[in-house]
mmCIF file of C-alpha atoms in Angstrom:
data_model
loop_
_atom_site.group_PDB
_atom_site.id
_atom_site.type_symbol
_atom_site.label_atom_id
_atom_site.label_comp_id
_atom_site.label_asym_id
_atom_site.label_seq_id
_atom_site.Cartn_x
_atom_site.Cartn_y
_atom_site.Cartn_z
ATOM 1 C CA LEU A 1 14.281 -9.657 14.884
ATOM 2 C CA ASP A 2 18.099 -9.687 14.867
ATOM 3 C CA GLY A 3 18.163 -5.911 14.374
ATOM 4 C CA GLU A 4 19.498 -6.045 10.814
ATOM 5 C CA PRO A 5 19.021 -4.113 8.701
ATOM 6 C CA ASN A 6 18.622 -1.329 11.254
ATOM 7 C CA ARG A 7 15.768 0.414 9.471
ATOM 8 C CA PRO A 8 12.083 1.160 10.146
ATOM 9 C CA PHE A 9 9.789 -1.499 8.712
ATOM 10 C CA ALA A 10 6.198 -2.704 8.632
ATOM 11 C CA PHE A 11 4.417 -5.705 7.150
ATOM 12 C CA SER A 12 2.054 -5.863 4.205
ATOM 13 C CA TRP A 13 0.162 -9.152 4.059
ATOM 14 C CA ALA A 14 -0.006 -10.217 0.399
ATOM 15 C CA ASN A 15 -3.055 -12.363 1.060
ATOM 16 C CA GLU A 16 -3.741 -14.039 -2.239
ATOM 17 C CA PRO A 17 -3.276 -17.457 -3.843
ATOM 18 C CA TRP A 18 0.024 -18.282 -5.489
ATOM 19 C CA THR A 19 -0.688 -19.143 -9.098
ATOM 20 C CA LYS A 20 1.531 -20.271 -11.931
ATOM 21 C CA ARG A 21 0.794 -17.121 -13.901
ATOM 22 C CA TRP A 22 1.346 -14.988 -10.771
ATOM 23 C CA THR A 23 -1.705 -12.792 -11.188
ATOM 24 C CA GLY A 24 -3.403 -13.626 -7.891
ATOM 25 C CA VAL A 25 -6.418 -14.896 -9.833
ATOM 26 C CA GLU A 26 -7.267 -18.513 -9.082
ATOM 27 C CA ASP A 27 -7.842 -21.033 -11.847
ATOM 28 C CA LYS A 28 -11.583 -21.066 -12.572
ATOM 29 C CA VAL A 29 -11.255 -23.207 -15.692
ATOM 30 C CA SER A 30 -10.377 -26.842 -15.197
ATOM 31 C CA GLY A 31 -7.236 -27.799 -17.092
ATOM 32 C CA ASN A 32 -5.977 -24.243 -17.510
ATOM 33 C CA SER A 33 -2.328 -24.959 -16.726
ATOM 34 C CA GLU A 34 -1.235 -21.321 -17.105
ATOM 35 C CA ALA A 35 -3.533 -20.167 -14.289
ATOM 36 C CA LYS A 36 -2.950 -23.236 -12.114
ATOM 37 C CA THR A 37 -3.129 -22.535 -8.365
ATOM 38 C CA LEU A 38 0.113 -23.618 -6.711
ATOM 39 C CA LEU A 39 -0.831 -22.638 -3.160
ATOM 40 C CA SER A 40 -4.307 -21.468 -2.215
ATOM 41 C CA GLN A 41 -4.901 -18.678 0.306
ATOM 42 C CA GLU A 42 -7.066 -19.919 3.164
ATOM 43 C CA TYR A 43 -8.056 -18.044 6.344
ATOM 44 C CA GLY A 44 -9.081 -20.754 8.758
ATOM 45 C CA ASP A 45 -10.916 -19.999 11.979
ATOM 46 C CA GLU A 46 -10.385 -17.998 15.164
ATOM 47 C CA GLU A 47 -7.657 -20.327 16.416
ATOM 48 C CA GLU A 48 -5.576 -19.705 13.301
ATOM 49 C CA TRP A 49 -6.180 -15.947 13.476
ATOM 50 C CA HIS A 50 -4.910 -16.071 17.050
ATOM 51 C CA ASP A 51 -1.783 -17.977 15.945
ATOM 52 C CA HIS A 52 -1.235 -15.476 13.137
ATOM 53 C CA PHE A 53 -1.339 -12.575 15.583
ATOM 54 C CA GLU A 54 1.028 -14.326 18.003
ATOM 55 C CA TYR A 55 3.495 -14.768 15.156
ATOM 56 C CA LEU A 56 3.302 -11.059 14.317
ATOM 57 C CA LEU A 57 3.455 -9.800 17.917
ATOM 58 C CA PRO A 58 7.277 -9.898 18.360
ATOM 59 C CA PHE A 59 7.618 -7.832 15.190
ATOM 60 C CA PHE A 60 4.952 -5.366 16.329
ATOM 61 C CA LYS A 61 6.961 -4.856 19.544
ATOM 62 C CA HIS A 62 10.286 -4.420 17.722
ATOM 63 C CA HIS A 63 11.811 -0.982 18.272
ATOM 64 C CA ASN A 64 12.046 -0.403 14.502
ATOM 65 C CA TYR A 65 8.476 -1.352 13.671
ATOM 66 C CA ILE A 66 6.508 1.586 12.236
ATOM 67 C CA LEU A 67 3.889 2.959 14.608
ATOM 68 C CA VAL A 68 1.062 5.423 13.988
ATOM 69 C CA ASN A 69 -0.138 7.044 17.206
ATOM 70 C CA GLY A 70 1.786 4.322 19.025
ATOM 71 C CA LYS A 71 -0.067 1.560 17.145
ATOM 72 C CA PRO A 72 1.762 -0.946 14.905
ATOM 73 C CA MET A 73 0.812 -0.490 11.256
ATOM 74 C CA PHE A 74 -0.325 -3.606 9.390
ATOM 75 C CA ILE A 75 -1.282 -3.498 5.721
ATOM 76 C CA LEU A 76 -3.852 -5.741 4.042
ATOM 77 C CA TYR A 77 -3.586 -6.363 0.316
ATOM 78 C CA ARG A 78 -6.976 -7.844 -0.610
ATOM 79 C CA ILE A 79 -9.682 -7.398 2.004
ATOM 80 C CA GLY A 80 -12.266 -8.634 -0.495
ATOM 81 C CA HIS A 81 -10.478 -11.969 -0.701
ATOM 82 C CA ILE A 82 -10.731 -12.350 3.093
ATOM 83 C CA GLY A 83 -14.468 -11.784 2.741
ATOM 84 C CA SER A 84 -16.727 -12.521 5.702
ATOM 85 C CA ASN A 85 -13.725 -13.485 7.832
ATOM 86 C CA LEU A 86 -12.420 -9.914 7.787
ATOM 87 C CA LYS A 87 -14.641 -8.347 10.447
ATOM 88 C CA PRO A 88 -14.223 -11.032 13.150
ATOM 89 C CA MET A 89 -10.515 -11.400 12.338
ATOM 90 C CA ILE A 90 -9.777 -7.676 12.726
ATOM 91 C CA LYS A 91 -11.947 -7.501 15.859
ATOM 92 C CA LEU A 92 -9.945 -10.340 17.420
ATOM 93 C CA TRP A 93 -6.581 -8.815 16.422
ATOM 94 C CA ARG A 94 -7.488 -5.443 17.916
ATOM 95 C CA LYS A 95 -8.543 -7.188 21.149
ATOM 96 C CA LEU A 96 -5.340 -9.239 21.288
ATOM 97 C CA ALA A 97 -3.257 -6.126 20.674
ATOM 98 C CA LEU A 98 -4.767 -4.414 23.714
ATOM 99 C CA GLU A 99 -4.235 -7.531 25.809
ATOM 100 C CA ALA A 100 -0.587 -7.579 24.726
ATOM 101 C CA GLY A 101 -0.080 -4.051 26.044
ATOM 102 C CA LEU A 102 -0.288 -2.257 22.699
ATOM 103 C CA PRO A 103 -2.601 0.762 22.270
ATOM 104 C CA GLY A 104 -4.208 -0.994 19.317
ATOM 105 C CA LEU A 105 -3.438 -1.628 15.653
ATOM 106 C CA HIS A 106 -3.315 0.727 12.670
ATOM 107 C CA ILE A 107 -4.856 -1.339 9.844
ATOM 108 C CA VAL A 108 -4.268 -0.043 6.319
ATOM 109 C CA ASN A 109 -6.015 -1.212 3.156
ATOM 110 C CA THR A 110 -4.434 -1.325 -0.301
ATOM 111 C CA ILE A 111 -6.191 0.605 -3.077
ATOM 112 C CA GLY A 112 -5.330 -1.306 -6.241
ATOM 113 C CA ASN A 113 -6.860 -3.283 -9.071
ATOM 114 C CA PHE A 114 -8.274 -5.993 -6.772
ATOM 115 C CA ARG A 115 -10.707 -3.416 -5.460
ATOM 116 C CA TYR A 116 -12.800 -4.397 -8.470
ATOM 117 C CA GLU A 117 -11.523 -7.948 -8.924
ATOM 118 C CA ASP A 118 -12.804 -8.864 -5.455
ATOM 119 C CA GLU A 119 -16.464 -7.949 -5.760
ATOM 120 C CA ASN A 120 -17.293 -7.418 -2.072
ATOM 121 C CA THR A 121 -14.455 -4.983 -1.263
ATOM 122 C CA ALA A 122 -16.533 -1.787 -1.136
ATOM 123 C CA ALA A 123 -19.133 -3.346 1.188
ATOM 124 C CA LEU A 124 -16.439 -4.682 3.524
ATOM 125 C CA GLU A 125 -14.769 -1.270 3.751
ATOM 126 C CA LYS A 126 -17.938 0.287 5.104
ATOM 127 C CA GLU A 127 -18.619 -2.600 7.470
ATOM 128 C CA VAL A 128 -15.177 -3.058 9.038
ATOM 129 C CA HIS A 129 -13.933 0.547 9.349
ATOM 130 C CA LEU A 130 -10.221 0.232 8.666
ATOM 131 C CA ASP A 131 -7.900 3.024 9.785
ATOM 132 C CA ALA A 132 -6.383 4.157 6.477
ATOM 133 C CA ALA A 133 -5.632 3.218 2.885
ATOM 134 C CA PHE A 134 -2.649 3.675 0.612
ATOM 135 C CA HIS A 135 -2.449 4.407 -3.109
ATOM 136 C CA PHE A 136 -0.830 1.416 -4.815
ATOM 137 C CA TRP A 137 0.638 2.680 -8.085
ATOM 138 C CA PRO A 138 0.261 1.701 -10.869
ATOM 139 C CA GLN A 139 -2.560 -0.612 -9.794
ATOM 140 C CA LEU A 140 -4.709 2.479 -9.260
ATOM 141 C CA PHE A 141 -5.251 2.468 -13.032
ATOM 142 C CA GLY A 142 -6.884 -0.954 -12.685
ATOM 143 C CA SER A 143 -9.091 0.043 -9.770
ATOM 144 C CA GLY A 144 -11.478 2.236 -11.712
ATOM 145 C CA PHE A 145 -9.469 5.457 -11.478
ATOM 146 C CA THR A 146 -8.351 7.094 -14.721
ATOM 147 C CA ARG A 147 -5.391 9.350 -15.357
ATOM 148 C CA LYS A 148 -7.833 12.203 -15.816
ATOM 149 C CA GLY A 149 -9.579 11.455 -12.550
ATOM 150 C CA LEU A 150 -6.313 11.024 -10.684
ATOM 151 C CA LYS A 151 -4.893 14.187 -12.291
ATOM 152 C CA ALA A 152 -1.615 12.323 -12.337
ATOM 153 C CA ASP A 153 0.317 9.737 -14.293
ATOM 154 C CA THR A 154 3.142 8.639 -11.999
ATOM 155 C CA ALA A 155 2.412 9.751 -8.425
ATOM 156 C CA SER A 156 -0.524 10.784 -6.239
ATOM 157 C CA ALA A 157 -1.459 14.443 -6.593
ATOM 158 C CA SER A 158 -4.440 14.398 -4.238
ATOM 159 C CA ASP A 159 -6.577 12.196 -2.041
ATOM 160 C CA LEU A 160 -9.090 9.974 -3.826
ATOM 161 C CA THR A 161 -12.169 12.080 -3.176
ATOM 162 C CA GLU A 162 -14.560 9.195 -3.881
ATOM 163 C CA LEU A 163 -13.065 7.345 -0.905
ATOM 164 C CA LEU A 164 -12.670 10.173 1.602
ATOM 165 C CA ASP A 165 -15.784 9.187 3.546
ATOM 166 C CA THR A 166 -14.404 5.659 3.920
ATOM 167 C CA TYR A 167 -10.739 6.605 4.250
ATOM 168 C CA PRO A 168 -10.160 10.129 5.594
ATOM 169 C CA THR A 169 -6.527 9.060 6.019
ATOM 170 C CA GLN A 170 -4.934 8.214 2.685
ATOM 171 C CA TYR A 171 -1.240 7.608 2.135
ATOM 172 C CA TRP A 172 -0.013 8.726 -1.264
ATOM 173 C CA GLY A 173 2.500 7.005 -3.505
ATOM 174 C CA ALA A 174 4.338 6.740 -6.812
ATOM 175 C CA PHE A 175 5.935 4.150 -9.094
ATOM 176 C CA THR A 176 9.090 3.851 -11.180
ATOM 177 C CA GLY A 177 7.650 1.600 -13.876
ATOM 178 C CA PHE A 178 5.696 -1.587 -14.449
ATOM 179 C CA ASP A 179 6.284 -4.326 -17.027
ATOM 180 C CA ARG A 180 5.110 -7.910 -16.435
ATOM 181 C CA ARG A 181 6.780 -9.385 -19.535
ATOM 182 C CA PRO A 182 9.548 -11.085 -17.503
ATOM 183 C CA ARG A 183 6.724 -13.067 -15.854
ATOM 184 C CA ASP A 184 4.367 -13.272 -18.822
ATOM 185 C CA SER A 185 5.717 -12.739 -22.339
ATOM 186 C CA SER A 186 2.188 -12.328 -23.718
ATOM 187 C CA THR A 187 1.627 -9.151 -21.696
ATOM 188 C CA LYS A 188 1.286 -6.206 -24.043
ATOM 189 C CA LEU A 189 0.972 -3.323 -21.623
ATOM 190 C CA ALA A 190 4.218 -1.870 -20.274
ATOM 191 C CA GLN A 191 4.288 1.346 -18.281
ATOM 192 C CA TRP A 192 7.738 2.861 -18.381
ATOM 193 C CA ARG A 193 8.732 5.826 -16.236
ATOM 194 C CA THR A 194 12.068 7.487 -16.860
ATOM 195 C CA VAL A 195 14.026 9.128 -14.074
ATOM 196 C CA GLN A 196 12.732 12.457 -15.386
ATOM 197 C CA ASP A 197 9.118 11.196 -15.306
ATOM 198 C CA PHE A 198 9.599 9.963 -11.758
ATOM 199 C CA ASP A 199 11.211 13.223 -10.657
ATOM 200 C CA ARG A 200 8.389 15.270 -12.176
ATOM 201 C CA GLY A 201 5.765 13.018 -10.581
ATOM 202 C CA LEU A 202 7.311 13.352 -7.116
ATOM 203 C CA ARG A 203 7.552 17.133 -7.376
ATOM 204 C CA CYS A 204 3.904 17.414 -8.401
ATOM 205 C CA SER A 205 2.921 15.017 -5.616
ATOM 206 C CA PHE A 206 4.791 16.906 -2.909
ATOM 207 C CA GLN A 207 3.459 20.234 -4.157
ATOM 208 C CA GLY A 208 -0.027 18.746 -3.936
ATOM 209 C CA MET A 209 0.606 17.843 -0.304
ATOM 210 C CA ALA A 210 1.912 21.281 0.560
ATOM 211 C CA GLY A 211 -1.000 22.979 -1.153
ATOM 212 C CA ASN A 212 -3.706 20.920 0.569
ATOM 213 C CA ARG A 213 -4.200 22.594 3.946
ATOM 214 C CA ASP A 214 -7.316 20.551 4.671
ATOM 215 C CA ARG A 215 -5.382 17.293 4.618
ATOM 216 C CA GLU A 216 -4.802 16.128 8.190
ATOM 217 C CA ILE A 217 -2.526 13.161 8.742
ATOM 218 C CA GLN A 218 -0.637 11.960 11.800
ATOM 219 C CA LYS A 219 2.259 10.254 10.003
ATOM 220 C CA ASN A 220 2.794 11.145 6.378
ATOM 221 C CA LEU A 221 3.828 7.783 4.952
ATOM 222 C CA TYR A 222 4.586 7.498 1.235
ATOM 223 C CA PHE A 223 4.506 4.252 -0.774
ATOM 224 C CA ILE A 224 6.753 3.787 -3.817
ATOM 225 C CA THR A 225 6.481 0.804 -6.167
ATOM 226 C CA ALA A 226 9.055 -0.606 -5.723
ATOM 227 C CA TRP A 227 12.548 -1.079 -4.320
ATOM 228 C CA ASN A 228 13.482 -4.105 -6.441
ATOM 229 C CA GLU A 229 10.471 -5.758 -8.064
ATOM 230 C CA TRP A 230 12.603 -7.019 -10.941
ATOM 231 C CA ASN A 231 9.984 -9.445 -12.247
ATOM 232 C CA GLU A 232 7.683 -6.513 -12.895
ATOM 233 C CA GLN A 233 10.408 -3.976 -13.681
ATOM 234 C CA ALA A 234 9.501 -1.652 -10.808
ATOM 235 C CA ILE A 235 12.995 -0.742 -9.683
ATOM 236 C CA LEU A 236 14.097 2.016 -7.339
ATOM 237 C CA GLU A 237 17.490 0.574 -6.438
ATOM 238 C CA PRO A 238 20.550 1.357 -8.623
ATOM 239 C CA ASP A 239 20.853 -0.571 -11.866
ATOM 240 C CA SER A 240 23.033 -0.594 -14.971
ATOM 241 C CA THR A 241 20.566 1.537 -16.961
ATOM 242 C CA SER A 242 19.639 4.426 -14.670
ATOM 243 C CA GLY A 243 22.357 4.165 -12.058
ATOM 244 C CA PHE A 244 21.314 6.036 -8.909
ATOM 245 C CA GLY A 245 18.899 8.204 -10.936
ATOM 246 C CA TYR A 246 15.635 7.282 -9.195
ATOM 247 C CA LEU A 247 17.197 7.572 -5.742
ATOM 248 C CA GLU A 248 18.773 10.913 -6.618
ATOM 249 C CA ALA A 249 15.415 12.178 -7.886
ATOM 250 C CA MET A 250 13.767 11.129 -4.635
ATOM 251 C CA LYS A 251 16.526 12.730 -2.553
ATOM 252 C CA THR A 252 16.254 16.013 -4.458
ATOM 253 C CA SER A 253 12.456 16.113 -4.299
ATOM 254 C CA LEU A 254 12.481 15.431 -0.561
ATOM 255 C CA SER A 255 15.153 18.051 0.126
ATOM 256 C CA GLU A 256 13.134 20.632 -1.825
ATOM 257 C CA PHE A 257 9.780 19.642 -0.351
ATOM 258 C CA PRO A 258 7.650 22.827 -0.400
ATOM 259 C CA ILE A 259 6.493 24.085 2.986
ATOM 260 C CA SER A 260 2.976 25.456 3.341
ATOM 261 C CA LEU A 261 2.775 28.415 5.729
ATOM 262 C CA ILE A 262 -0.347 29.891 7.295
ATOM 263 C CA SER A 263 -0.177 33.649 7.779
ATOM 264 C CA PRO A 264 -1.065 35.175 11.188
ATOM 265 C CA LEU A 265 -4.221 36.660 9.643
ATOM 266 C CA GLU A 266 -5.402 33.222 8.490
ATOM 267 C CA GLU A 267 -4.516 31.674 11.845
ATOM 268 C CA LYS A 268 -6.602 34.326 13.623
ATOM 269 C CA ALA A 269 -9.521 33.657 11.315
ATOM 270 C CA GLN A 270 -9.322 29.939 12.009
ATOM 271 C CA ASP A 271 -9.316 30.497 15.770
ATOM 272 C CA GLN A 272 -12.565 32.452 15.724
#
């Protein structure tokens, strides 16, 4: 709230238990020290939801907070973990937002591997009617979507058609790499993305946006994993290996973003 850094921002609530292994999966086996829960994630009752909103409100009203149609954007990580509390909690927050003079809230869900880990996610999506969802790479690979189905390996190339009825508004994304071995040496899967891979993924992603004239979106947000997630080797910021490579690739891809034009003939046809 002190105005620094002077950049647009929004909050993503990483609502999950803190565990020793740092997987977000609570210890279900007594004595399993590696999966020990250090701090559980509880949701309380309406009084605590009210307090949570009051804490967030000064940030929502900050001049740099990201708005969509004038509404502060708030991202939820694991709606399935919130469970039956989700619907009344979101209902209360939307009500409190209006009472605070805001036009509402823009609630965004995270599409990642916990979509399947938390069994009731799909049912909650249909019941609660959130405003949008974003593609969390590379967790999309763990959420039931394959490289073939995604038609991509590094960045979103299209909306997730299976979810369009639930989420007509989908924010695309990309990732620079993912390797959990700094956190867990037993992890075997590492997903490396060179600067060239990242550059190619962004170009394909942006071309996919430009070529999809049916995609309607008020604010075209884009989520990249990650700025400096060193413990999982998802690094956008400059480092001793790639220098400014990932940032330069992003700058170039954005500056050469293809523009989709509709000819006068097509415009006339659409007006009829």
